[in-house]
Tab-separated table of C-alpha atoms in Angstrom:
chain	number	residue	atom	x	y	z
A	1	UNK	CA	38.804	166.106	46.804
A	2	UNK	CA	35.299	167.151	46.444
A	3	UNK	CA	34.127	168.756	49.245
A	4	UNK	CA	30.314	167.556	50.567
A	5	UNK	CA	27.561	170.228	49.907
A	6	UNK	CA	25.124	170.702	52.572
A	7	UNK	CA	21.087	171.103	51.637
A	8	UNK	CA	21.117	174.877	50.324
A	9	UNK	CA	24.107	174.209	47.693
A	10	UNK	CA	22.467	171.372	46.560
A	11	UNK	CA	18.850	173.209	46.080
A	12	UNK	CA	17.032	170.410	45.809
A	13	UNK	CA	13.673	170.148	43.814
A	14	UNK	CA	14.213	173.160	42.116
A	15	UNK	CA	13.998	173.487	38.231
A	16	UNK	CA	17.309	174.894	37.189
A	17	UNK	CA	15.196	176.782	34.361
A	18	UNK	CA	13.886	178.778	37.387
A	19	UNK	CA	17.528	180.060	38.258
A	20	UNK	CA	18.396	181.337	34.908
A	21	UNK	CA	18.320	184.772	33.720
A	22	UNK	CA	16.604	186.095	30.333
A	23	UNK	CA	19.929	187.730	29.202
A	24	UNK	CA	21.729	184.436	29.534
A	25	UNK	CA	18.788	182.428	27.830
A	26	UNK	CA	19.388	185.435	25.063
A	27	UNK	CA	23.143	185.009	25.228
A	28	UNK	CA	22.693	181.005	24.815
A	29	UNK	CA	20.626	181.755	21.777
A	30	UNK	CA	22.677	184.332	19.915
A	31	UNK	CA	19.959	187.084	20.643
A	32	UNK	CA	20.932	190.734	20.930
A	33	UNK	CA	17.731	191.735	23.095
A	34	UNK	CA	15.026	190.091	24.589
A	35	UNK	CA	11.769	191.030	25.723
A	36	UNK	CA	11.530	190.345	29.520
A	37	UNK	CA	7.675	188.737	30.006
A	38	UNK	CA	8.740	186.235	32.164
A	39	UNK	CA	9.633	188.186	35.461
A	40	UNK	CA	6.189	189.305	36.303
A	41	UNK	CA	8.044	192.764	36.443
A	42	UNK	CA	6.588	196.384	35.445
A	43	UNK	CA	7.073	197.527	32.326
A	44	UNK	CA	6.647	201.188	33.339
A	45	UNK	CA	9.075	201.138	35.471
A	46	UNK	CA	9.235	203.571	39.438
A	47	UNK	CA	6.799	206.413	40.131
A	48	UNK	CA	8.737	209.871	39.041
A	49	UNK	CA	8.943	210.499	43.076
A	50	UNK	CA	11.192	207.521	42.994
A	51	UNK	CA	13.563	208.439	40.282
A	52	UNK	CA	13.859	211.556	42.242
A	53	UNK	CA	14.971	210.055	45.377
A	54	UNK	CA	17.148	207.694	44.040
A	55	UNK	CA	19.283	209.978	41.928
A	56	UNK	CA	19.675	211.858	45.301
A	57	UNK	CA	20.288	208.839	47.095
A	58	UNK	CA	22.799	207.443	44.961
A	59	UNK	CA	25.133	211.430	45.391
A	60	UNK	CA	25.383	209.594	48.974
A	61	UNK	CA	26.143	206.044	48.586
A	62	UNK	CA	29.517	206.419	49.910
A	63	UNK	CA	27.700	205.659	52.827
A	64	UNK	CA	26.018	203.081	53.896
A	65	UNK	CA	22.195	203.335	54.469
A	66	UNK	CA	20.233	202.812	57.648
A	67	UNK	CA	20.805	199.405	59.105
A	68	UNK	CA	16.944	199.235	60.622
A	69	UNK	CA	15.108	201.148	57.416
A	70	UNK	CA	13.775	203.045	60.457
A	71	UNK	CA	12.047	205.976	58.309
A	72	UNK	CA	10.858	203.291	55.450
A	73	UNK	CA	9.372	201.107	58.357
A	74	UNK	CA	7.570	204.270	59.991
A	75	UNK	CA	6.010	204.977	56.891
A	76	UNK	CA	4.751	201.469	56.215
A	77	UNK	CA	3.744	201.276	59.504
A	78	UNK	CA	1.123	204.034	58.720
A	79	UNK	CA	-0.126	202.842	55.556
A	80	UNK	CA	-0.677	199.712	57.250
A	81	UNK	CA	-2.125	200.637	60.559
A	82	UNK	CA	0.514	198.534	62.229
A	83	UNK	CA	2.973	199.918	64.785
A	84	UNK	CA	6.742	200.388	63.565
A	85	UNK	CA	8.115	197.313	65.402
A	86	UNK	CA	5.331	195.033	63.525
A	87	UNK	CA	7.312	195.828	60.183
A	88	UNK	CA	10.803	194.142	59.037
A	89	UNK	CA	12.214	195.501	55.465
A	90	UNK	CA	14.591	193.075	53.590
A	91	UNK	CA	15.691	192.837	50.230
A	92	UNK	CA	12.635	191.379	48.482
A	93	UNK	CA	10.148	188.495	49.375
A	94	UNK	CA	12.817	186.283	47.984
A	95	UNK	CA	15.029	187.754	51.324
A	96	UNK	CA	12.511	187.937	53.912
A	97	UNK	CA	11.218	184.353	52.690
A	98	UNK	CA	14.931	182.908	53.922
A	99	UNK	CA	14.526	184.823	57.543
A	100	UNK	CA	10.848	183.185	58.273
A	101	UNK	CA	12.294	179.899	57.456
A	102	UNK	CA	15.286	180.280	59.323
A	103	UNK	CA	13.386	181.321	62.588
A	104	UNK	CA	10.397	179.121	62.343
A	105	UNK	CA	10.894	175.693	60.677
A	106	UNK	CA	13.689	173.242	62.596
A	107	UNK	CA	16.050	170.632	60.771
A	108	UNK	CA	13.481	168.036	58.770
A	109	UNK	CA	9.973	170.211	60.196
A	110	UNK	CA	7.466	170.465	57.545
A	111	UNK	CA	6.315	173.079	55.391
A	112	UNK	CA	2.923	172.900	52.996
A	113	UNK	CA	2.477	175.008	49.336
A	114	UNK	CA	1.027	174.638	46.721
A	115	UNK	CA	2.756	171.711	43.794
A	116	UNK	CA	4.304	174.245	41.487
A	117	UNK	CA	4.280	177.141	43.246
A	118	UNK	CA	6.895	180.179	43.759
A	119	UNK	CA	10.346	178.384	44.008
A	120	UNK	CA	12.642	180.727	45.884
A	121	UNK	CA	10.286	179.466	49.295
A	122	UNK	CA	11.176	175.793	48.154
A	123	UNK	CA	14.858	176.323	47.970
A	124	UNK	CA	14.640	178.385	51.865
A	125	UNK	CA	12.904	175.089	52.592
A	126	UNK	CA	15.118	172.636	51.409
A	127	UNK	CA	18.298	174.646	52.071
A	128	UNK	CA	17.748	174.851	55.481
A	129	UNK	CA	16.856	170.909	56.323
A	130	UNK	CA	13.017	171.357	56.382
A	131	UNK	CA	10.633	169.169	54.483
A	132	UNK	CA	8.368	170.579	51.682
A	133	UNK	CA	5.111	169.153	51.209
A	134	UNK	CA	3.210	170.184	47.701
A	135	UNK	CA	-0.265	169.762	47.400
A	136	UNK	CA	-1.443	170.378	43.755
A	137	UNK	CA	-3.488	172.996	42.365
A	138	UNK	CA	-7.055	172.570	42.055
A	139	UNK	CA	-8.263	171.936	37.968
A	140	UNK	CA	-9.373	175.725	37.943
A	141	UNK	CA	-5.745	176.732	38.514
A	142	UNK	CA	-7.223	177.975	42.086
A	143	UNK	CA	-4.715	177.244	45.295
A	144	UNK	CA	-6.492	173.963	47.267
A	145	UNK	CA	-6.753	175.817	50.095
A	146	UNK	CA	-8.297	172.659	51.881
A	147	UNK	CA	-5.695	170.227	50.800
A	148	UNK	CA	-3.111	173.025	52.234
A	149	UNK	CA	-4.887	172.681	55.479
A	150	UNK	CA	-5.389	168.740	55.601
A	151	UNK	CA	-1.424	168.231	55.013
A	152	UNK	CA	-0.753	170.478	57.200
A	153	UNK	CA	-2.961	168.390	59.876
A	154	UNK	CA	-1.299	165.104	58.347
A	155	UNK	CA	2.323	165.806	58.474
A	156	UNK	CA	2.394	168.588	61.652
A	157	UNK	CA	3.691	171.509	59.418
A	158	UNK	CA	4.890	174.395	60.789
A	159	UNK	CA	4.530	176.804	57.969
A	160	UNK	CA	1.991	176.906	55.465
A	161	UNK	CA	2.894	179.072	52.384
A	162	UNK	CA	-0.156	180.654	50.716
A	163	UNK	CA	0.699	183.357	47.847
A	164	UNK	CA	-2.929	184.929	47.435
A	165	UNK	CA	-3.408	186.738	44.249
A	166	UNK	CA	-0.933	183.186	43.530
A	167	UNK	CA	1.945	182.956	41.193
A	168	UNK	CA	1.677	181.395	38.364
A	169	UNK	CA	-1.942	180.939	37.962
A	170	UNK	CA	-3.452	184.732	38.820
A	171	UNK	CA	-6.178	183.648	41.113
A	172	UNK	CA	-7.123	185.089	44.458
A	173	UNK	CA	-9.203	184.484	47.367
A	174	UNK	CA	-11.163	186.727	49.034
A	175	UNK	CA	-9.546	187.468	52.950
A	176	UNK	CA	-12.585	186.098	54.704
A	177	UNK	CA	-12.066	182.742	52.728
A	178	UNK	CA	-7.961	182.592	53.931
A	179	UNK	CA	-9.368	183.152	57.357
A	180	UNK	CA	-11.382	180.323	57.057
A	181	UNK	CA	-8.381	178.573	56.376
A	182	UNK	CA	-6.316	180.331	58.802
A	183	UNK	CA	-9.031	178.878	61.586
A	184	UNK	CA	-8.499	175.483	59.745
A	185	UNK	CA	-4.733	175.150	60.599
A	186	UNK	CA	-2.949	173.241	63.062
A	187	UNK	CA	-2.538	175.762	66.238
A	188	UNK	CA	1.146	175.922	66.113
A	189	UNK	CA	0.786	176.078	62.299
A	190	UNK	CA	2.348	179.856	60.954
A	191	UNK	CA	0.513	180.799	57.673
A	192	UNK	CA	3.076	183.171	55.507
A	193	UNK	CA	0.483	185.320	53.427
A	194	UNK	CA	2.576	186.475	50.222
A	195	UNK	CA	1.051	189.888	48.862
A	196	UNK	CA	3.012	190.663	46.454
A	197	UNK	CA	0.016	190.625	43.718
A	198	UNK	CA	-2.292	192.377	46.559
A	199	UNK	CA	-2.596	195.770	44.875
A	200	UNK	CA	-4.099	194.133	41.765
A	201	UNK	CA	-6.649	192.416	43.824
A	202	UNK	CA	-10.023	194.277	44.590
A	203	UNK	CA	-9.366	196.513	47.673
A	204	UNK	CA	-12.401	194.424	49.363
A	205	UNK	CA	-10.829	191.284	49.212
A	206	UNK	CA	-7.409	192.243	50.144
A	207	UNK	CA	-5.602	191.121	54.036
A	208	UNK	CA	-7.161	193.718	56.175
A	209	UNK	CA	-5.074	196.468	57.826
A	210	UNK	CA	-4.624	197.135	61.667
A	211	UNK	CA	-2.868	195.202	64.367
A	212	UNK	CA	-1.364	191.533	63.040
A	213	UNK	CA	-2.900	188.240	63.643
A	214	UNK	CA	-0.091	186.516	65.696
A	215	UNK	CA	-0.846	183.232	63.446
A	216	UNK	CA	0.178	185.213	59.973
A	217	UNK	CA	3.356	186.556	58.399
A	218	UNK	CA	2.460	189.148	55.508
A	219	UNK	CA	4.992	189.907	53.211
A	220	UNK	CA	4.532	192.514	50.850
A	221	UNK	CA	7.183	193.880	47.550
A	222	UNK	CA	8.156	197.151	45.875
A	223	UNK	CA	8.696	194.804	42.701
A	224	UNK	CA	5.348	194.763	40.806
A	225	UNK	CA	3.424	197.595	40.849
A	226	UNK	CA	6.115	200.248	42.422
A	227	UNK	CA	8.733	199.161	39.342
A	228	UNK	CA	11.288	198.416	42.055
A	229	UNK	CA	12.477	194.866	41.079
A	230	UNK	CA	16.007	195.963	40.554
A	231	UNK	CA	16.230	197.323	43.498
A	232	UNK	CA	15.106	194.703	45.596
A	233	UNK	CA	13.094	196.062	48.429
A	234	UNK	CA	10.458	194.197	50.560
A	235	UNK	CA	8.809	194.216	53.956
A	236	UNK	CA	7.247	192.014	56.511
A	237	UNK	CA	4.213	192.506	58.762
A	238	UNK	CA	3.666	190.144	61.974
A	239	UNK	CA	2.980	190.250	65.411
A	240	UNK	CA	6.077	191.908	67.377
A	241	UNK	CA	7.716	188.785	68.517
A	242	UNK	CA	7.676	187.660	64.780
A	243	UNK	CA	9.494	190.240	64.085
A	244	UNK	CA	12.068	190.538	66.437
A	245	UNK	CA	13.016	187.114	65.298
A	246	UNK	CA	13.410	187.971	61.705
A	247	UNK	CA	14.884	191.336	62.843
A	248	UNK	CA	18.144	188.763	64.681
A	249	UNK	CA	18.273	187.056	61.347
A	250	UNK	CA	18.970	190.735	59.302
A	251	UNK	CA	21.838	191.129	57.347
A	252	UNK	CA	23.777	194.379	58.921
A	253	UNK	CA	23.171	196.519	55.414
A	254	UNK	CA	21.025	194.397	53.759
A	255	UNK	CA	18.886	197.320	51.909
A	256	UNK	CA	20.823	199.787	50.463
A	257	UNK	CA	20.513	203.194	50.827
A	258	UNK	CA	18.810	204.293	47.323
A	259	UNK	CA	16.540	200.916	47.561
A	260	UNK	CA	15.343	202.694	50.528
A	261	UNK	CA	14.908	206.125	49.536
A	262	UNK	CA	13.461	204.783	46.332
A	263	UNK	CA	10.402	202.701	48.470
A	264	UNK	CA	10.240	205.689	50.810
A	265	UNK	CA	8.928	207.637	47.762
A	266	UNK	CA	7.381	205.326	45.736
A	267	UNK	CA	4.673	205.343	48.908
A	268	UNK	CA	4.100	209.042	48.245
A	269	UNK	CA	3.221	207.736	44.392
A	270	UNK	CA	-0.350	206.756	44.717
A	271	UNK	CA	-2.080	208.741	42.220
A	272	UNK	CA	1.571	206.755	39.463
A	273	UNK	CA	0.899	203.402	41.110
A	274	UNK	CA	-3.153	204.039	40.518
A	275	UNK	CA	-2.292	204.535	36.926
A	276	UNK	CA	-0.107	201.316	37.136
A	277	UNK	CA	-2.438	198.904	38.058
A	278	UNK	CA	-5.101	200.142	35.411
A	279	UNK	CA	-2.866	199.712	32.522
A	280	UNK	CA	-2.034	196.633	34.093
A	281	UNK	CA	-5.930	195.930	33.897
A	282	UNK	CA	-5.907	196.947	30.102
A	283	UNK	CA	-2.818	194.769	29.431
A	284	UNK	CA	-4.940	191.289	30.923
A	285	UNK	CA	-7.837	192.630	28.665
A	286	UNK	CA	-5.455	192.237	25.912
A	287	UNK	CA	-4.458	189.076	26.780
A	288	UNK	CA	-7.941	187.660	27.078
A	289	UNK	CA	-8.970	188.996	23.751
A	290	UNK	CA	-5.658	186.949	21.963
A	291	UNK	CA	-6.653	183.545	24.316
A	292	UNK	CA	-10.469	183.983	23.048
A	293	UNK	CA	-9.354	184.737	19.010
A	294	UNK	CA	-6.590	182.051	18.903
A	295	UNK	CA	-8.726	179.476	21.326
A	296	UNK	CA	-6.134	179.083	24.258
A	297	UNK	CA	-8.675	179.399	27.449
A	298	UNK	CA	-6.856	181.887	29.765
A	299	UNK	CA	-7.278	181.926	33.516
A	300	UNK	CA	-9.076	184.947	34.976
A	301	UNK	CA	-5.891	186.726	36.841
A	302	UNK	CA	-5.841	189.571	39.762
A	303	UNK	CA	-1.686	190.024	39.203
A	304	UNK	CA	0.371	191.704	36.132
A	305	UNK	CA	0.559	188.196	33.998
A	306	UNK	CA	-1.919	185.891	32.189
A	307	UNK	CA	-1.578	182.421	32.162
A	308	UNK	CA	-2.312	180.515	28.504
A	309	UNK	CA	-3.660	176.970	28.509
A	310	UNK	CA	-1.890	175.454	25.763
A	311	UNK	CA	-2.812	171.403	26.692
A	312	UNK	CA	-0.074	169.572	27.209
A	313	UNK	CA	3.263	169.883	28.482
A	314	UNK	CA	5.411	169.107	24.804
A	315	UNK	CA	2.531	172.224	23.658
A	316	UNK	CA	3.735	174.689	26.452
A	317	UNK	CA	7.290	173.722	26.005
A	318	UNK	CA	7.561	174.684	22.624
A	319	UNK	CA	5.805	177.930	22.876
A	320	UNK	CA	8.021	178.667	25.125
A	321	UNK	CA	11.107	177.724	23.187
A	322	UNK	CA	9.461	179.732	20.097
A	323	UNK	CA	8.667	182.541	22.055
A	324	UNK	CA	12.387	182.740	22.519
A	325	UNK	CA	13.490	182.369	18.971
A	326	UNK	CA	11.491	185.256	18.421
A	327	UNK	CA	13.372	187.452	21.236
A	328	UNK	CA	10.388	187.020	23.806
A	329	UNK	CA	10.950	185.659	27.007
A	330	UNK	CA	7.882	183.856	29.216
A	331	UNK	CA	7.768	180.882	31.393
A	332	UNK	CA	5.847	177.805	32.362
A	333	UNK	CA	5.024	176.129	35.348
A	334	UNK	CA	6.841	173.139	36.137
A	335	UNK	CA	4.703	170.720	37.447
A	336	UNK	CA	0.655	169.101	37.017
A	337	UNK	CA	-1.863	170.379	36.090
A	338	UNK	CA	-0.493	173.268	35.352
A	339	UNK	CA	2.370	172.333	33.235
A	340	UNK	CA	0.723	172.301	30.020
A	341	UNK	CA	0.589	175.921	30.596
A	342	UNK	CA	2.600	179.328	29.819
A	343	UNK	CA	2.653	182.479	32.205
A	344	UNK	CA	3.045	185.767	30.027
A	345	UNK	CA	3.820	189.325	31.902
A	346	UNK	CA	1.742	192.107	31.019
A	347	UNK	CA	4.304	194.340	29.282
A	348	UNK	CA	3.830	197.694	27.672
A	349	UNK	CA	1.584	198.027	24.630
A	350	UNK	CA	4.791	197.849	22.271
A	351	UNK	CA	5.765	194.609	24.177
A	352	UNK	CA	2.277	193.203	23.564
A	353	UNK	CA	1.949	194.060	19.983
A	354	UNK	CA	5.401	192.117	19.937
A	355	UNK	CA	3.827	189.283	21.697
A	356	UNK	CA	0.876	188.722	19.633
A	357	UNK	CA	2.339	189.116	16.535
A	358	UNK	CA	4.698	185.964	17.569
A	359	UNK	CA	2.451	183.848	19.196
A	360	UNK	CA	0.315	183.818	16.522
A	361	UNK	CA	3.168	182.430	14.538
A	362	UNK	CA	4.602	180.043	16.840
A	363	UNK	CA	0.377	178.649	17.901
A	364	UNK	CA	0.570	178.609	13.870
A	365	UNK	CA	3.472	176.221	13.744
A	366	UNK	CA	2.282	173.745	16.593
């Protein structure tokens, strides 16, 4: 007997390539190591402060950590300008993305993002009986941040994800643009405002600090610039009665203990995460320069990845696939316009060498 899966085991509309690892795309093809540009991870990995706290952390994780991340929250609190009760930590924006859809969109409610956008909000979506409506990306790779607004009007959504600097394409908008959108929504419309590129966006155009706007959920990650992602730590800011209703939805111990100490420090790390986000700068440099001299137009980017223009879908596909014969792992996006493109991490300079010396190889074989 086969026993009926509900929405969530089914995951439905989400690319299985989305769901697999590098080291079992590695393991499928007989590789021994891979190079991971396909994670939009750092390649210099957590702030010294962080390696610190963790060691110490982990001499205690007999025991479990604190339940409410009440120090972590205090201290993002104050680089926010938000009280402590304005700020939920979970494990990751892939975590906290499950809690807002849990509390805020009912059975077959819709939900509006962009056509090719970050999946993990699409399975929430699905998995938990709401509708997702896509609207595609505009022909500059920028988020349609009118056609997000308009569907949102058309089919009464309740949430509108917008992931500004946006995954996969790199672009951003400027805050007082998203507000304009913000004032464009439905009234009972909550806009989830995914930051996790923020701190390679220009300071100026970044979601301002102090007390939330009621009508916005920001959700922030230790997994780009803090070097973090294995760790899995990520927080929430919203207006207090946002929060309390993520805070019911909280897995008892859902942070661990060093993931916490670990994103307590890396906050004390600005001067490390400074230094981050310029060689991050220096990396996209390096990426434009190999788009201009092999003649695949790249898309100006504010994040830690590049995306390459390659034409068509069968072009993207099999740079891709020869990426991965040569040990390098990178990923597409799935759907139109954008799927005749390839997203590449900004790795370290050893990584990149490694990078250009295959892709001119594999653009040579196309």
């Amino acid at each position: 007997m086969q026993h009926p899966l509900t929405p969530l085991g089914r995951t439905q509309g989400v690319s299985p390539a989305a769901l697999v690892a590098p080291e079992e795309l590695a393991r499928r093809a007989g590789l021994e190591h891979i190079v991971r540009l396909g994670s939009n991870e750092s390649p210099f990995g957590p702030a010294p402060q962080a390696l610190a706290a963790l060691r110490e952390a982990l001499a205690e994780s007999g025991r479990y950590g604190d339940p409410q991340a009440l120090e972590l929250r205090a201290a993002i609190a104050r680089r926010h300008g938000v009280a402590i009760d304005e700020v939920a930590v979970g494990a990751g924006v892939d975590d906290l993305l499950g809690w807002v859809v849990r509390a805020f969109l009912a059975e077959r409610q819709a939900a509006v993002a962009s056509l090719g956008g970050f999946p993990t909000f699409e399975m929430h979506v699905h998995g938990f009986g709401g509708r997702l409506l896509r609207v595609p990306y505009l022909r500059d790779a920028r988020v349609d941040l009118q056609g997000l607004a308009d569907e949102a009007h058309a089919a009464g959504g309740a949430l509108v994800y917008l992931a500004n600097p946006d995954n996969p394409t790199g672009s951003h908008y400027r805050w007082a643009r998203v507000a304009e959108l913000l004032d464009a929504l439905p009234e009972h419309s909550l806009l989830i405002h995914d930051e996790a590129y923020a701190n390679f966006a220009p300071l100026e155009d970044r979601h301002p600090d102090g007390p939330p706007d009621p009508r916005v959920i920001r959700l922030r990650t230790f997994s780009k610039e803090y070097g973090l992602a294995g760790l899995r730590v990520g927080y929430a800011i919203a207006a207090r009665g946002a929060i309390a209703a993520l805070d019911a939805l909280r897995l008892l111990y859902g942070v661990s203990r060093p993931a916490q100490a670990a994103a307590l420090a890396s906050l004390g790390a600005d001067d490390f995460v400074r230094d981050v986000v310029a060689r991050i700068a220096e990396g996209r440099a390096d990426y434009e320069r190999l788009g201009r001299e092999l003649a695949i137009p790249t898309f100006p980017s504010t994040t830690n990845f590049m995306l390459f223009d390659f034409g068509s879908r069968e072009r993207a596909e099999s740079v891709v696939a020869g990426l991965l014969e040569h040990g390098i792992h990178v990923r597409k996006p799935p759907s139109p316009p954008l799927d005749g493109c390839v997203r590449i991490s900004v790795g370290s300079a050893s990584e990149r060498r490694m990078l250009e010396t295959s892709l001119r190889r594999v653009v040579r074989s196309l």
